[in-house]
PDB file of C-alpha atoms and ligand atoms in Angstrom:
ATOM      1  CA  UNK A 151     248.166  38.613  87.757  1.00 92.00           C
ATOM      2  CA  UNK A 152     249.577  38.986  84.252  1.00 95.00           C
ATOM      3  CA  UNK A 153     247.102  40.820  82.033  1.00 95.00           C
ATOM      4  CA  UNK A 154     246.766  38.117  79.358  1.00 92.00           C
ATOM      5  CA  UNK A 155     245.962  35.515  82.014  1.00 91.00           C
ATOM      6  CA  UNK A 156     243.313  37.789  83.479  1.00 91.00           C
ATOM      7  CA  UNK A 157     241.691  38.388  80.076  1.00 89.00           C
ATOM      8  CA  UNK A 158     241.598  34.620  79.517  1.00 84.00           C
ATOM      9  CA  UNK A 159     240.028  34.037  82.952  1.00 82.00           C
ATOM     10  CA  UNK A 160     237.308  36.500  82.025  1.00 84.00           C
ATOM     11  CA  UNK A 161     236.459  34.251  79.097  1.00 77.00           C
ATOM     12  CA  UNK A 162     237.216  36.966  76.500  1.00 85.00           C
ATOM     13  CA  UNK A 163     240.027  35.238  74.603  1.00 83.00           C
ATOM     14  CA  UNK A 164     242.834  32.725  75.012  1.00 82.00           C
ATOM     15  CA  UNK A 165     246.064  33.981  76.578  1.00 86.00           C
ATOM     16  CA  UNK A 166     247.735  34.178  73.148  1.00 87.00           C
ATOM     17  CA  UNK A 167     244.814  36.020  71.566  1.00 88.00           C
ATOM     18  CA  UNK A 168     244.763  38.316  74.598  1.00 91.00           C
ATOM     19  CA  UNK A 169     248.319  39.363  73.742  1.00 93.00           C
ATOM     20  CA  UNK A 170     247.166  40.253  70.242  1.00 92.00           C
ATOM     21  CA  UNK A 171     244.383  42.369  71.753  1.00 93.00           C
ATOM     22  CA  UNK A 172     246.947  44.196  73.892  1.00 95.00           C
ATOM     23  CA  UNK A 173     249.281  44.774  70.936  1.00 95.00           C
ATOM     24  CA  UNK A 174     246.437  46.231  68.929  1.00 94.00           C
ATOM     25  CA  UNK A 175     245.679  48.775  71.666  1.00 95.00           C
ATOM     26  CA  UNK A 176     242.283  47.326  72.488  1.00 95.00           C
ATOM     27  CA  UNK A 177     242.924  46.799  76.207  1.00 96.00           C
ATOM     28  CA  UNK A 178     242.617  49.484  78.876  1.00 97.00           C
ATOM     29  CA  UNK A 179     243.297  49.346  82.596  1.00 97.00           C
ATOM     30  CA  UNK A 180     241.656  52.142  84.551  1.00 97.00           C
ATOM     31  CA  UNK A 181     241.008  53.909  81.243  1.00 96.00           C
ATOM     32  CA  UNK A 182     244.671  53.852  80.128  1.00 96.00           C
ATOM     33  CA  UNK A 183     245.646  51.840  77.056  1.00 97.00           C
ATOM     34  CA  UNK A 184     248.044  49.040  77.977  1.00 95.00           C
ATOM     35  CA  UNK A 185     250.797  48.054  75.566  1.00 93.00           C
ATOM     36  CA  UNK A 186     253.062  46.065  77.832  1.00 95.00           C
ATOM     37  CA  UNK A 187     252.441  42.311  77.595  1.00 95.00           C
ATOM     38  CA  UNK A 188     253.835  41.673  81.053  1.00 95.00           C
ATOM     39  CA  UNK A 189     251.528  44.243  82.693  1.00 96.00           C
ATOM     40  CA  UNK A 190     250.286  43.008  86.088  1.00 97.00           C
ATOM     41  CA  UNK A 191     246.658  43.676  86.980  1.00 95.00           C
ATOM     42  CA  UNK A 192     245.265  43.990  90.463  1.00 94.00           C
ATOM     43  CA  UNK A 193     242.179  41.912  89.768  1.00 86.00           C
ATOM     44  CA  UNK A 194     240.366  43.144  92.872  1.00 85.00           C
ATOM     45  CA  UNK A 195     240.734  46.884  92.228  1.00 92.00           C
ATOM     46  CA  UNK A 196     241.599  47.543  88.585  1.00 95.00           C
ATOM     47  CA  UNK A 197     238.937  48.107  85.961  1.00 96.00           C
ATOM     48  CA  UNK A 198     239.916  46.269  82.822  1.00 96.00           C
ATOM     49  CA  UNK A 199     238.231  47.028  79.500  1.00 95.00           C
ATOM     50  CA  UNK A 200     238.474  45.318  76.143  1.00 92.00           C
ATOM     51  CA  UNK A 201     237.086  47.423  73.296  1.00 91.00           C
ATOM     52  CA  UNK A 202     235.796  49.811  75.972  1.00 92.00           C
ATOM     53  CA  UNK A 203     233.701  47.124  77.678  1.00 90.00           C
ATOM     54  CA  UNK A 204     234.429  46.193  81.286  1.00 93.00           C
ATOM     55  CA  UNK A 205     235.427  42.544  81.668  1.00 92.00           C
ATOM     56  CA  UNK A 206     235.047  40.442  84.830  1.00 87.00           C
ATOM     57  CA  UNK A 207     236.299  37.067  85.990  1.00 81.00           C
ATOM     58  CA  UNK A 208     233.782  34.376  85.231  1.00 73.00           C
ATOM     59  CA  UNK A 209     232.683  32.710  88.406  1.00 76.00           C
ATOM     60  CA  UNK A 210     232.832  28.961  88.219  1.00 85.00           C
ATOM     61  CA  UNK A 211     229.660  27.314  89.501  1.00 91.00           C
ATOM     62  CA  UNK A 212     230.439  24.881  92.296  1.00 94.00           C
ATOM     63  CA  UNK A 213     228.239  22.315  94.034  1.00 96.00           C
ATOM     64  CA  UNK A 214     229.249  20.939  97.398  1.00 97.00           C
ATOM     65  CA  UNK A 215     227.970  18.370  99.847  1.00 98.00           C
ATOM     66  CA  UNK A 216     228.964  19.007 103.451  1.00 98.00           C
ATOM     67  CA  UNK A 217     228.473  16.602 106.330  1.00 98.00           C
ATOM     68  CA  UNK A 218     227.447  19.211 108.879  1.00 98.00           C
ATOM     69  CA  UNK A 219     228.396  18.507 112.479  1.00 98.00           C
ATOM     70  CA  UNK A 220     226.059  19.358 115.333  1.00 98.00           C
ATOM     71  CA  UNK A 221     226.781  22.781 116.819  1.00 97.00           C
ATOM     72  CA  UNK A 222     227.052  24.783 113.586  1.00 97.00           C
ATOM     73  CA  UNK A 223     224.608  27.339 112.215  1.00 96.00           C
ATOM     74  CA  UNK A 224     223.725  27.397 108.512  1.00 94.00           C
ATOM     75  CA  UNK A 225     223.569  31.193 108.244  1.00 84.00           C
ATOM     76  CA  UNK A 226     226.552  33.474 107.892  1.00 75.00           C
ATOM     77  CA  UNK A 227     227.034  34.541 111.546  1.00 73.00           C
ATOM     78  CA  UNK A 228     224.615  35.170 114.365  1.00 76.00           C
ATOM     79  CA  UNK A 229     224.585  37.460 117.356  1.00 79.00           C
ATOM     80  CA  UNK A 230     225.979  34.689 119.578  1.00 85.00           C
ATOM     81  CA  UNK A 231     229.019  34.275 117.314  1.00 87.00           C
ATOM     82  CA  UNK A 232     228.426  30.532 117.003  1.00 93.00           C
ATOM     83  CA  UNK A 233     230.438  28.627 114.417  1.00 95.00           C
ATOM     84  CA  UNK A 234     228.965  28.646 110.902  1.00 95.00           C
ATOM     85  CA  UNK A 235     229.054  25.901 108.272  1.00 96.00           C
ATOM     86  CA  UNK A 236     230.804  28.459 106.073  1.00 94.00           C
ATOM     87  CA  UNK A 237     233.846  28.108 108.366  1.00 95.00           C
ATOM     88  CA  UNK A 238     234.061  24.478 107.194  1.00 97.00           C
ATOM     89  CA  UNK A 239     234.282  25.406 103.509  1.00 96.00           C
ATOM     90  CA  UNK A 240     236.495  28.468 103.878  1.00 92.00           C
ATOM     91  CA  UNK A 241     239.179  26.991 101.621  1.00 93.00           C
ATOM     92  CA  UNK A 242     236.793  27.139  98.648  1.00 91.00           C
ATOM     93  CA  UNK A 243     237.553  30.182  96.513  1.00 83.00           C
ATOM     94  CA  UNK A 244     233.967  30.705  95.383  1.00 85.00           C
ATOM     95  CA  UNK A 245     231.404  32.263  97.695  1.00 82.00           C
ATOM     96  CA  UNK A 246     228.964  29.439  98.362  1.00 89.00           C
ATOM     97  CA  UNK A 247     225.717  29.439 100.324  1.00 89.00           C
ATOM     98  CA  UNK A 248     223.646  26.621 101.840  1.00 93.00           C
ATOM     99  CA  UNK A 249     220.628  25.352  99.926  1.00 92.00           C
ATOM    100  CA  UNK A 250     218.014  25.480 102.688  1.00 90.00           C
ATOM    101  CA  UNK A 251     218.787  25.041 106.365  1.00 92.00           C
ATOM    102  CA  UNK A 252     219.580  22.572 109.080  1.00 97.00           C
ATOM    103  CA  UNK A 253     219.122  23.388 112.756  1.00 97.00           C
ATOM    104  CA  UNK A 254     222.119  24.197 114.928  1.00 96.00           C
ATOM    105  CA  UNK A 255     221.758  20.792 116.647  1.00 98.00           C
ATOM    106  CA  UNK A 256     221.086  18.768 113.470  1.00 98.00           C
ATOM    107  CA  UNK A 257     223.918  17.061 111.619  1.00 98.00           C
ATOM    108  CA  UNK A 258     224.266  15.606 108.152  1.00 98.00           C
ATOM    109  CA  UNK A 259     223.806  16.403 104.511  1.00 98.00           C
ATOM    110  CA  UNK A 260     223.889  20.062 103.554  1.00 98.00           C
ATOM    111  CA  UNK A 261     224.301  21.211  99.964  1.00 97.00           C
ATOM    112  CA  UNK A 262     226.103  24.465  99.233  1.00 96.00           C
ATOM    113  CA  UNK A 263     226.462  26.281  95.943  1.00 93.00           C
ATOM    114  CA  UNK A 264     226.953  29.631  94.252  1.00 88.00           C
ATOM    115  CA  UNK A 265     224.304  28.682  91.666  1.00 88.00           C
ATOM    116  CA  UNK A 266     221.461  30.979  92.683  1.00 84.00           C
ATOM    117  CA  UNK A 267     219.045  29.515  90.137  1.00 84.00           C
ATOM    118  CA  UNK A 268     219.436  26.037  91.573  1.00 89.00           C
ATOM    119  CA  UNK A 269     219.056  27.274  95.160  1.00 88.00           C
ATOM    120  CA  UNK A 270     215.874  29.117  94.227  1.00 83.00           C
ATOM    121  CA  UNK A 271     214.475  26.056  92.489  1.00 86.00           C
ATOM    122  CA  UNK A 272     215.297  23.543  95.218  1.00 88.00           C
ATOM    123  CA  UNK A 273     213.961  25.685  98.048  1.00 85.00           C
ATOM    124  CA  UNK A 274     210.737  26.608  96.253  1.00 83.00           C
ATOM    125  CA  UNK A 275     207.759  24.740  97.810  1.00 80.00           C
ATOM    126  CA  UNK A 276     206.695  23.572  94.337  1.00 82.00           C
ATOM    127  CA  UNK A 277     209.888  21.561  93.874  1.00 80.00           C
ATOM    128  CA  UNK A 278     210.647  20.469  97.403  1.00 80.00           C
ATOM    129  CA  UNK A 279     212.590  17.276  97.063  1.00 91.00           C
ATOM    130  CA  UNK A 280     212.212  14.345  99.477  1.00 94.00           C
ATOM    131  CA  UNK A 281     214.608  14.582 102.405  1.00 96.00           C
ATOM    132  CA  UNK A 282     215.603  11.554 104.462  1.00 98.00           C
ATOM    133  CA  UNK A 283     216.451  11.849 108.155  1.00 98.00           C
ATOM    134  CA  UNK A 284     217.610   9.417 110.776  1.00 98.00           C
ATOM    135  CA  UNK A 285     216.157  10.395 114.146  1.00 98.00           C
ATOM    136  CA  UNK A 286     216.811   8.962 117.576  1.00 98.00           C
ATOM    137  CA  UNK A 287     213.641   9.489 119.598  1.00 98.00           C
ATOM    138  CA  UNK A 288     212.380   8.735 123.059  1.00 98.00           C
ATOM    139  CA  UNK A 289     210.208   5.627 123.314  1.00 98.00           C
ATOM    140  CA  UNK A 290     208.741   3.530 120.544  1.00 98.00           C
ATOM    141  CA  UNK A 291     205.964   4.890 118.304  1.00 98.00           C
ATOM    142  CA  UNK A 292     202.924   2.615 118.176  1.00 98.00           C
ATOM    143  CA  UNK A 293     200.877   1.838 115.102  1.00 97.00           C
ATOM    144  CA  UNK A 294     198.405   4.687 115.614  1.00 97.00           C
ATOM    145  CA  UNK A 295     201.158   7.233 116.154  1.00 98.00           C
ATOM    146  CA  UNK A 296     202.961   6.046 113.016  1.00 98.00           C
ATOM    147  CA  UNK A 297     199.759   6.350 110.971  1.00 97.00           C
ATOM    148  CA  UNK A 298     199.137   9.869 112.268  1.00 97.00           C
ATOM    149  CA  UNK A 299     202.702  10.828 111.459  1.00 98.00           C
ATOM    150  CA  UNK A 300     202.373   9.493 107.910  1.00 98.00           C
ATOM    151  CA  UNK A 301     198.960  10.971 107.163  1.00 97.00           C
ATOM    152  CA  UNK A 302     199.529  14.495 108.473  1.00 95.00           C
ATOM    153  CA  UNK A 303     199.773  16.149 111.861  1.00 96.00           C
ATOM    154  CA  UNK A 304     198.519  19.496 113.062  1.00 94.00           C
ATOM    155  CA  UNK A 305     201.554  21.555 113.964  1.00 94.00           C
ATOM    156  CA  UNK A 306     200.922  25.095 115.106  1.00 89.00           C
ATOM    157  CA  UNK A 307     198.879  26.542 112.226  1.00 90.00           C
ATOM    158  CA  UNK A 308     199.439  23.948 109.517  1.00 92.00           C
ATOM    159  CA  UNK A 309     198.869  20.292 108.717  1.00 96.00           C
ATOM    160  CA  UNK A 310     201.921  18.414 107.530  1.00 95.00           C
ATOM    161  CA  UNK A 311     201.641  16.631 104.211  1.00 94.00           C
ATOM    162  CA  UNK A 312     202.199  12.906 103.659  1.00 95.00           C
ATOM    163  CA  UNK A 313     205.379  11.596 105.231  1.00 97.00           C
ATOM    164  CA  UNK A 314     207.135   8.259 105.704  1.00 98.00           C
ATOM    165  CA  UNK A 315     208.300   6.711 108.946  1.00 98.00           C
ATOM    166  CA  UNK A 316     210.045   3.413 109.554  1.00 98.00           C
ATOM    167  CA  UNK A 317     211.349   2.061 112.854  1.00 98.00           C
ATOM    168  CA  UNK A 318     214.905   0.938 112.146  1.00 98.00           C
ATOM    169  CA  UNK A 319     215.840  -0.135 115.673  1.00 98.00           C
ATOM    170  CA  UNK A 320     214.467  -0.114 119.196  1.00 98.00           C
ATOM    171  CA  UNK A 321     216.726  -0.220 122.232  1.00 98.00           C
ATOM    172  CA  UNK A 322     214.485  -1.488 125.024  1.00 97.00           C
ATOM    173  CA  UNK A 323     217.105  -0.932 127.745  1.00 97.00           C
ATOM    174  CA  UNK A 324     217.301   2.781 126.963  1.00 98.00           C
ATOM    175  CA  UNK A 325     213.745   2.995 125.589  1.00 98.00           C
ATOM    176  CA  UNK A 326     215.039   4.806 122.511  1.00 98.00           C
ATOM    177  CA  UNK A 327     214.104   4.221 118.841  1.00 98.00           C
ATOM    178  CA  UNK A 328     216.004   4.946 115.668  1.00 98.00           C
ATOM    179  CA  UNK A 329     213.619   6.107 112.964  1.00 98.00           C
ATOM    180  CA  UNK A 330     214.000   6.714 109.249  1.00 98.00           C
ATOM    181  CA  UNK A 331     211.824   9.659 108.292  1.00 98.00           C
ATOM    182  CA  UNK A 332     211.140  11.049 104.824  1.00 98.00           C
ATOM    183  CA  UNK A 333     209.418  14.387 104.258  1.00 96.00           C
ATOM    184  CA  UNK A 334     209.026  16.735 101.312  1.00 92.00           C
ATOM    185  CA  UNK A 335     208.429  19.951 103.186  1.00 90.00           C
ATOM    186  CA  UNK A 336     211.021  22.068 104.929  1.00 88.00           C
ATOM    187  CA  UNK A 337     209.258  24.079 107.598  1.00 90.00           C
ATOM    188  CA  UNK A 338     211.245  25.312 110.565  1.00 92.00           C
ATOM    189  CA  UNK A 339     212.211  22.401 112.886  1.00 95.00           C
ATOM    190  CA  UNK A 340     209.616  20.281 111.166  1.00 96.00           C
ATOM    191  CA  UNK A 341     210.923  16.806 111.990  1.00 98.00           C
ATOM    192  CA  UNK A 342     211.402  17.748 115.638  1.00 98.00           C
ATOM    193  CA  UNK A 343     207.885  19.178 115.829  1.00 97.00           C
ATOM    194  CA  UNK A 344     206.359  16.140 114.108  1.00 98.00           C
ATOM    195  CA  UNK A 345     208.070  13.713 116.484  1.00 98.00           C
ATOM    196  CA  UNK A 346     207.022  15.799 119.465  1.00 97.00           C
ATOM    197  CA  UNK A 347     203.438  15.811 118.173  1.00 97.00           C
ATOM    198  CA  UNK A 348     203.334  12.001 118.436  1.00 97.00           C
ATOM    199  CA  UNK A 349     204.953  12.171 121.893  1.00 97.00           C
ATOM    200  CA  UNK A 350     208.375  10.866 120.861  1.00 98.00           C
ATOM    201  CA  UNK A 351     210.704  13.857 121.118  1.00 98.00           C
ATOM    202  CA  UNK A 352     213.894  13.859 119.081  1.00 98.00           C
ATOM    203  CA  UNK A 353     217.139  13.190 120.931  1.00 98.00           C
ATOM    204  CA  UNK A 354     219.399  13.406 117.858  1.00 98.00           C
ATOM    205  CA  UNK A 355     218.735  14.199 114.228  1.00 98.00           C
ATOM    206  CA  UNK A 356     220.769  13.657 111.094  1.00 98.00           C
ATOM    207  CA  UNK A 357     219.866  14.240 107.438  1.00 98.00           C
ATOM    208  CA  UNK A 358     221.220  11.473 105.229  1.00 98.00           C
ATOM    209  CA  UNK A 359     219.765  12.188 101.776  1.00 98.00           C
ATOM    210  CA  UNK A 360     218.121  14.800  99.566  1.00 96.00           C
ATOM    211  CA  UNK A 361     216.331  13.005  96.765  1.00 95.00           C
ATOM    212  CA  UNK A 362     218.893  10.700  95.195  1.00 96.00           C
ATOM    213  CA  UNK A 363     221.855  12.592  96.694  1.00 97.00           C
ATOM    214  CA  UNK A 364     223.207  10.577  99.594  1.00 97.00           C
ATOM    215  CA  UNK A 365     225.699  11.496 102.267  1.00 95.00           C
ATOM    216  CA  UNK A 366     227.445   8.123 101.861  1.00 89.00           C
ATOM    217  CA  UNK A 367     230.905   8.056 103.388  1.00 89.00           C
ATOM    218  CA  UNK A 368     231.565  11.815 103.580  1.00 95.00           C
ATOM    219  CA  UNK A 369     233.190  12.296 107.006  1.00 97.00           C
ATOM    220  CA  UNK A 370     231.611  14.557 109.598  1.00 98.00           C
ATOM    221  CA  UNK A 371     232.822  18.155 109.162  1.00 98.00           C
ATOM    222  CA  UNK A 372     234.180  17.374 105.680  1.00 98.00           C
ATOM    223  CA  UNK A 373     232.826  18.172 102.219  1.00 98.00           C
ATOM    224  CA  UNK A 374     233.000  16.746  98.742  1.00 97.00           C
ATOM    225  CA  UNK A 375     232.163  18.132  95.300  1.00 97.00           C
ATOM    226  CA  UNK A 376     229.023  16.678  93.727  1.00 97.00           C
ATOM    227  CA  UNK A 377     229.562  14.494  90.680  1.00 96.00           C
ATOM    228  CA  UNK A 378     228.419  15.618  87.220  1.00 96.00           C
ATOM    229  CA  UNK A 379     225.635  13.075  87.464  1.00 97.00           C
ATOM    230  CA  UNK A 380     224.428  14.444  90.809  1.00 97.00           C
ATOM    231  CA  UNK A 381     224.455  18.022  89.469  1.00 97.00           C
ATOM    232  CA  UNK A 382     222.487  16.939  86.396  1.00 97.00           C
ATOM    233  CA  UNK A 383     219.969  15.202  88.627  1.00 97.00           C
ATOM    234  CA  UNK A 384     219.452  18.277  90.850  1.00 95.00           C
ATOM    235  CA  UNK A 385     218.968  20.488  87.797  1.00 93.00           C
ATOM    236  CA  UNK A 386     216.384  18.071  86.406  1.00 93.00           C
ATOM    237  CA  UNK A 387     214.140  18.168  89.488  1.00 88.00           C
TER     238      UNK A 387
HETATM  239  N1  URA B 680     213.721  19.141 110.636  1.00 73.01           N
HETATM  240  C1  URA B 680     214.160  19.601 111.816  1.00 73.01           C
HETATM  241  O1  URA B 680     213.465  19.549 112.819  1.00 73.01           O
HETATM  242  N2  URA B 680     215.419  20.073 111.880  1.00 73.01           N
HETATM  243  C2  URA B 680     216.244  20.131 110.817  1.00 73.01           C
HETATM  244  O2  URA B 680     217.379  20.581 110.933  1.00 73.01           O
HETATM  245  C3  URA B 680     215.759  19.647 109.602  1.00 73.01           C
HETATM  246  C4  URA B 680     214.497  19.169 109.531  1.00 73.01           C
END
């Protein structure tokens, strides 16, 4: 990349001003003063200094919503070499990471970003935002089971906090219900464990919203960039 373009990308000066810096001997590449305006830098390996200070490309912060398909892990790679959600965003230049997790078998809304502060905030128990899931479960929960689910269930060594559950549909031929579930916590396989605890195991699970951020019409396996408004909202949580 031409040196003046690189200096501009690092946020030091405009391309034109960068040329002035070069002409006044203020730019070094690997500790050698550069005087040639057309000098090409190897941005991965060269060390560029302006006024003896190392400069680096500013990383743009990006915020992405992926509609995760079933059969993808949300970590980088595992010992079974299963596909990772990162394979689905590999055309993004920035190195993004998921905010929280979804199980291998769960589909739906997954946010990814390179904004570490936001990830920290959104995954901290203090801030945990309400997550909405659509679950297909065996059978039809009765009133008592729904109340237990909403008020808190004992799962392993903890009691779940208040949750919401609505029956959206019941297919009596298959004896399968579609539920809308809202929880604030994010313990490992929590929705699956909660449904199992009321004797209605999950058959399929999809996350459709995180707070006000909705999956809407994002196609399965595809991603979209969050809008300015959505980013502002997440930062305000
Ligand atoms: N709860 C689960 O059981 N699985 C998920 O992937 C997310 C929430």
